[in-house]
PDB file of C-alpha atoms in Angstrom:
ATOM      1  CA  MET A1055       2.871   1.659   1.969  1.00  0.00           C
ATOM      2  CA  THR A1056      -0.126   3.838   1.071  1.00  0.00           C
ATOM      3  CA  CYS A1057       1.974   5.760  -1.473  1.00  0.00           C
ATOM      4  CA  ILE A1058       3.041   2.489  -3.100  1.00  0.00           C
ATOM      5  CA  ALA A1059      -0.545   1.290  -3.447  1.00  0.00           C
ATOM      6  CA  LEU A1060      -1.652   4.688  -4.739  1.00  0.00           C
ATOM      7  CA  LEU A1061       1.119   4.833  -7.356  1.00  0.00           C
ATOM      8  CA  ALA A1062       0.385   1.275  -8.483  1.00  0.00           C
ATOM      9  CA  ALA A1063      -3.333   2.018  -8.804  1.00  0.00           C
ATOM     10  CA  PHE A1064      -2.631   5.292 -10.606  1.00  0.00           C
ATOM     11  CA  GLY A1065      -0.280   3.588 -13.042  1.00  0.00           C
ATOM     12  CA  ALA A1066      -2.818   0.883 -13.759  1.00  0.00           C
ATOM     13  CA  ALA A1067      -5.617   3.401 -14.235  1.00  0.00           C
ATOM     14  CA  VAL A1068      -3.797   5.566 -16.752  1.00  0.00           C
ATOM     15  CA  SER A1069      -1.862   2.881 -18.582  1.00  0.00           C
ATOM     16  CA  GLY A1070      -4.649   2.532 -21.104  1.00  0.00           C
ATOM     17  CA  CYS A1071      -4.218   6.199 -22.077  1.00  0.00           C
ATOM     18  CA  LEU A1072      -0.742   5.688 -23.526  1.00  0.00           C
ATOM     19  CA  GLU A1073       0.399   3.869 -26.638  1.00  0.00           C
ATOM     20  CA  PRO A1074       0.169   0.079 -26.389  1.00  0.00           C
ATOM     21  CA  SER A1075       2.972  -1.673 -24.572  1.00  0.00           C
ATOM     22  CA  THR A1076       5.367  -3.840 -26.534  1.00  0.00           C
ATOM     23  CA  ALA A1077       6.899  -5.275 -23.378  1.00  0.00           C
ATOM     24  CA  ALA A1078       6.633  -8.936 -22.500  1.00  0.00           C
ATOM     25  CA  PRO A1079       3.549  -9.851 -20.470  1.00  0.00           C
ATOM     26  CA  ALA A1080       3.899  -8.915 -16.825  1.00  0.00           C
ATOM     27  CA  THR A1081       4.999 -11.592 -14.432  1.00  0.00           C
ATOM     28  CA  GLU A1082       3.424 -12.081 -11.050  1.00  0.00           C
ATOM     29  CA  GLY A1083       4.701  -9.807  -8.357  1.00  0.00           C
ATOM     30  CA  PRO A1084       4.996  -6.068  -7.961  1.00  0.00           C
ATOM     31  CA  PRO A1085       4.662  -3.693 -10.912  1.00  0.00           C
ATOM     32  CA  SER A1086       7.908  -3.420 -12.864  1.00  0.00           C
ATOM     33  CA  PHE A1087       8.645   0.067 -11.512  1.00  0.00           C
ATOM     34  CA  TYR A1088       9.007  -1.526  -8.043  1.00  0.00           C
ATOM     35  CA  ARG A1089      11.083  -4.510  -9.185  1.00  0.00           C
ATOM     36  CA  LYS A1090      14.610  -4.419  -7.805  1.00  0.00           C
ATOM     37  CA  LEU A1091      17.310  -4.254 -10.456  1.00  0.00           C
ATOM     38  CA  ASP A1092      20.051  -5.511  -8.177  1.00  0.00           C
ATOM     39  CA  SER A1093      21.375  -8.459 -10.140  1.00  0.00           C
ATOM     40  CA  ALA A1094      23.152  -8.866 -13.466  1.00  0.00           C
ATOM     41  CA  ARG A1095      20.117 -10.559 -15.022  1.00  0.00           C
ATOM     42  CA  ASP A1096      17.685  -7.739 -14.120  1.00  0.00           C
ATOM     43  CA  ARG A1097      16.873  -5.154 -16.785  1.00  0.00           C
ATOM     44  CA  ILE A1098      14.837  -1.990 -16.573  1.00  0.00           C
ATOM     45  CA  ASP A1099      11.491  -2.012 -18.348  1.00  0.00           C
ATOM     46  CA  PRO A1100      11.766   0.974 -20.734  1.00  0.00           C
ATOM     47  CA  ILE A1101       8.019   0.876 -21.411  1.00  0.00           C
ATOM     48  CA  ALA A1102       7.255   1.268 -17.696  1.00  0.00           C
ATOM     49  CA  ALA A1103       9.776   4.141 -17.563  1.00  0.00           C
ATOM     50  CA  ARG A1104       8.170   5.762 -20.608  1.00  0.00           C
ATOM     51  CA  ASP A1105       4.741   5.447 -19.018  1.00  0.00           C
ATOM     52  CA  LEU A1106       5.853   6.862 -15.661  1.00  0.00           C
ATOM     53  CA  ILE A1107       7.677   9.813 -17.212  1.00  0.00           C
ATOM     54  CA  SER A1108       4.864  10.443 -19.720  1.00  0.00           C
ATOM     55  CA  ILE A1109       2.214  10.542 -16.996  1.00  0.00           C
ATOM     56  CA  TYR A1110       4.351  12.967 -15.014  1.00  0.00           C
ATOM     57  CA  ARG A1111       4.921  15.180 -18.065  1.00  0.00           C
ATOM     58  CA  ARG A1112       1.252  15.110 -19.079  1.00  0.00           C
ATOM     59  CA  ASN A1113       0.251  16.160 -15.559  1.00  0.00           C
ATOM     60  CA  GLN A1114       2.495  19.194 -16.064  1.00  0.00           C
ATOM     61  CA  GLY A1115       0.883  20.031 -19.431  1.00  0.00           C
ATOM     62  CA  LEU A1116       3.738  18.592 -21.514  1.00  0.00           C
ATOM     63  CA  PRO A1117       3.655  15.999 -24.291  1.00  0.00           C
ATOM     64  CA  THR A1118       4.351  12.354 -23.587  1.00  0.00           C
ATOM     65  CA  VAL A1119       7.571  10.624 -24.619  1.00  0.00           C
ATOM     66  CA  ALA A1120       8.348   7.521 -26.665  1.00  0.00           C
ATOM     67  CA  VAL A1121      11.193   5.047 -26.273  1.00  0.00           C
ATOM     68  CA  ASP A1122      13.755   5.502 -29.051  1.00  0.00           C
ATOM     69  CA  PRO A1123      15.967   2.474 -29.898  1.00  0.00           C
ATOM     70  CA  GLU A1124      19.015   4.625 -30.686  1.00  0.00           C
ATOM     71  CA  LEU A1125      18.671   6.534 -27.431  1.00  0.00           C
ATOM     72  CA  GLN A1126      18.323   3.189 -25.663  1.00  0.00           C
ATOM     73  CA  LYS A1127      21.746   2.229 -27.029  1.00  0.00           C
ATOM     74  CA  GLU A1128      23.220   5.535 -25.858  1.00  0.00           C
ATOM     75  CA  ALA A1129      21.731   5.144 -22.383  1.00  0.00           C
ATOM     76  CA  GLU A1130      23.022   1.557 -22.184  1.00  0.00           C
ATOM     77  CA  ALA A1131      26.525   2.660 -23.203  1.00  0.00           C
ATOM     78  CA  GLN A1132      26.505   5.457 -20.612  1.00  0.00           C
ATOM     79  CA  ALA A1133      25.196   3.241 -17.811  1.00  0.00           C
ATOM     80  CA  GLY A1134      27.810   0.612 -18.707  1.00  0.00           C
ATOM     81  CA  ALA A1135      30.631   3.168 -18.724  1.00  0.00           C
ATOM     82  CA  MET A1136      29.566   4.503 -15.333  1.00  0.00           C
ATOM     83  CA  ALA A1137      29.381   0.984 -13.920  1.00  0.00           C
ATOM     84  CA  LYS A1138      32.849   0.182 -15.240  1.00  0.00           C
ATOM     85  CA  ALA A1139      34.282   3.393 -13.724  1.00  0.00           C
ATOM     86  CA  ASN A1140      32.142   3.011 -10.562  1.00  0.00           C
ATOM     87  CA  VAL A1141      31.058   6.649 -10.768  1.00  0.00           C
ATOM     88  CA  ALA A1142      27.896   8.475 -11.840  1.00  0.00           C
ATOM     89  CA  SER A1143      28.997  11.050 -14.403  1.00  0.00           C
ATOM     90  CA  THR A1144      27.601  12.705 -17.522  1.00  0.00           C
ATOM     91  CA  SER A1145      31.065  13.213 -18.970  1.00  0.00           C
ATOM     92  CA  LEU A1146      32.764   9.794 -18.873  1.00  0.00           C
ATOM     93  CA  ARG A1147      32.414   9.325 -22.628  1.00  0.00           C
ATOM     94  CA  GLY A1148      32.322  13.028 -23.542  1.00  0.00           C
ATOM     95  CA  GLY A1149      29.385  15.407 -23.323  1.00  0.00           C
ATOM     96  CA  LEU A1150      25.907  14.265 -24.320  1.00  0.00           C
ATOM     97  CA  ARG A1151      25.759  16.287 -27.552  1.00  0.00           C
ATOM     98  CA  GLU A1152      29.189  14.951 -28.554  1.00  0.00           C
ATOM     99  CA  ARG A1153      28.140  11.364 -27.852  1.00  0.00           C
ATOM    100  CA  LEU A1154      24.885  11.780 -29.769  1.00  0.00           C
ATOM    101  CA  ALA A1155      26.705  13.343 -32.740  1.00  0.00           C
ATOM    102  CA  LYS A1156      29.202  10.438 -32.827  1.00  0.00           C
ATOM    103  CA  ALA A1157      26.245   8.060 -32.925  1.00  0.00           C
ATOM    104  CA  GLY A1158      24.824  10.020 -35.889  1.00  0.00           C
ATOM    105  CA  TYR A1159      21.947  11.373 -33.853  1.00  0.00           C
ATOM    106  CA  ARG A1160      20.907  14.995 -34.433  1.00  0.00           C
ATOM    107  CA  SER A1161      18.970  16.861 -31.778  1.00  0.00           C
ATOM    108  CA  SER A1162      18.306  20.471 -30.940  1.00  0.00           C
ATOM    109  CA  ALA A1163      17.170  19.610 -27.413  1.00  0.00           C
ATOM    110  CA  ALA A1164      19.043  16.918 -25.503  1.00  0.00           C
ATOM    111  CA  VAL A1165      19.391  16.356 -21.756  1.00  0.00           C
ATOM    112  CA  GLU A1166      20.291  13.450 -19.529  1.00  0.00           C
ATOM    113  CA  ASN A1167      19.937  12.285 -15.971  1.00  0.00           C
ATOM    114  CA  VAL A1168      22.505   9.951 -14.471  1.00  0.00           C
ATOM    115  CA  SER A1169      22.561   8.539 -10.984  1.00  0.00           C
ATOM    116  CA  ALA A1170      23.636   5.566  -8.939  1.00  0.00           C
ATOM    117  CA  GLY A1171      22.341   3.663  -5.962  1.00  0.00           C
ATOM    118  CA  TYR A1172      18.628   3.493  -6.723  1.00  0.00           C
ATOM    119  CA  LEU A1173      17.452  -0.106  -6.850  1.00  0.00           C
ATOM    120  CA  THR A1174      14.062   0.417  -8.546  1.00  0.00           C
ATOM    121  CA  LEU A1175      12.619   2.635 -11.256  1.00  0.00           C
ATOM    122  CA  ALA A1176      10.256   4.120  -8.665  1.00  0.00           C
ATOM    123  CA  GLU A1177      13.235   5.136  -6.482  1.00  0.00           C
ATOM    124  CA  ALA A1178      15.162   6.639  -9.409  1.00  0.00           C
ATOM    125  CA  PHE A1179      12.117   8.539 -10.666  1.00  0.00           C
ATOM    126  CA  SER A1180      11.367   9.863  -7.181  1.00  0.00           C
ATOM    127  CA  GLY A1181      14.988  10.929  -6.696  1.00  0.00           C
ATOM    128  CA  TRP A1182      15.069  12.689 -10.064  1.00  0.00           C
ATOM    129  CA  ARG A1183      11.756  14.394  -9.366  1.00  0.00           C
ATOM    130  CA  GLN A1184      13.073  15.736  -6.037  1.00  0.00           C
ATOM    131  CA  SER A1185      16.304  17.057  -7.594  1.00  0.00           C
ATOM    132  CA  PRO A1186      15.678  20.423  -9.315  1.00  0.00           C
ATOM    133  CA  PRO A1187      18.180  19.859 -12.189  1.00  0.00           C
ATOM    134  CA  HIS A1188      17.034  16.274 -12.834  1.00  0.00           C
ATOM    135  CA  ASN A1189      13.378  17.269 -12.562  1.00  0.00           C
ATOM    136  CA  SER A1190      13.933  20.106 -15.028  1.00  0.00           C
ATOM    137  CA  ASN A1191      15.384  17.601 -17.493  1.00  0.00           C
ATOM    138  CA  MET A1192      12.363  15.292 -17.207  1.00  0.00           C
ATOM    139  CA  LEU A1193      10.082  18.297 -17.742  1.00  0.00           C
ATOM    140  CA  LYS A1194      12.074  19.878 -20.570  1.00  0.00           C
ATOM    141  CA  PRO A1195       9.667  21.282 -23.149  1.00  0.00           C
ATOM    142  CA  GLY A1196      10.168  19.878 -26.628  1.00  0.00           C
ATOM    143  CA  VAL A1197      11.611  16.492 -25.697  1.00  0.00           C
ATOM    144  CA  ARG A1198       9.615  13.605 -27.091  1.00  0.00           C
ATOM    145  CA  ARG A1199      11.979  10.601 -27.055  1.00  0.00           C
ATOM    146  CA  ILE A1200      13.854   8.780 -24.321  1.00  0.00           C
ATOM    147  CA  GLY A1201      16.363   6.056 -23.754  1.00  0.00           C
ATOM    148  CA  ILE A1202      16.833   4.635 -20.268  1.00  0.00           C
ATOM    149  CA  ALA A1203      19.173   1.961 -18.981  1.00  0.00           C
ATOM    150  CA  THR A1204      20.765   0.530 -15.879  1.00  0.00           C
ATOM    151  CA  ALA A1205      23.982  -1.349 -15.238  1.00  0.00           C
ATOM    152  CA  TYR A1206      24.610  -3.523 -12.199  1.00  0.00           C
ATOM    153  CA  VAL A1207      27.948  -3.839 -10.380  1.00  0.00           C
ATOM    154  CA  PRO A1208      27.852  -6.366  -7.515  1.00  0.00           C
ATOM    155  CA  GLY A1209      30.923  -5.088  -5.627  1.00  0.00           C
ATOM    156  CA  SER A1210      30.045  -1.407  -5.882  1.00  0.00           C
ATOM    157  CA  LYS A1211      28.579   0.563  -3.008  1.00  0.00           C
ATOM    158  CA  TYR A1212      26.069   1.900  -5.594  1.00  0.00           C
ATOM    159  CA  ARG A1213      25.238  -1.459  -7.211  1.00  0.00           C
ATOM    160  CA  VAL A1214      22.964   0.068  -9.891  1.00  0.00           C
ATOM    161  CA  PHE A1215      23.910   2.870 -12.289  1.00  0.00           C
ATOM    162  CA  TRP A1216      21.205   4.773 -14.184  1.00  0.00           C
ATOM    163  CA  ALA A1217      21.222   6.750 -17.441  1.00  0.00           C
ATOM    164  CA  LEU A1218      18.202   8.557 -18.883  1.00  0.00           C
ATOM    165  CA  VAL A1219      18.556  10.438 -22.202  1.00  0.00           C
ATOM    166  CA  LEU A1220      15.767  12.727 -23.447  1.00  0.00           C
ATOM    167  CA  THR A1221      15.714  14.462 -26.856  1.00  0.00           C
ATOM    168  CA  ASP A1222      13.376  16.137 -29.295  1.00  0.00           C
TER     169      ASP A1222
END
């Protein structure tokens, strides 16, 4: 529980250092990165994800990231495809560069993290940080934009599918 309180306090302390949030006012309850996304009505807060990833990157001497609406659409499509197939995979709809090119998006640096089974942003972020390939993607030099999405499948053993796209 101490780690949870520390992360919440840290997030609150540094939130003023990032660009202003465009998210809806916070509701009562835990910070959005601890909110469970285990129902069809729940949606990830991309601003909270941006803030969490930006703080992590800045602590490693890297630039912060911004949410990109086109990358949001790509992440949503990937999370939805994984949910439909009930598998976490980067290749369900073709490789990332191929998918971005089809969407008319040009990038010289593009990476993605996909996963399944995490119920909160804090869990997904922690899992990605502890996985060397996923961590490397979050800390890729030169990336400045992200899209992040989840898709919920009630009958799946994973329940929540995650897609994070990072580009320059």
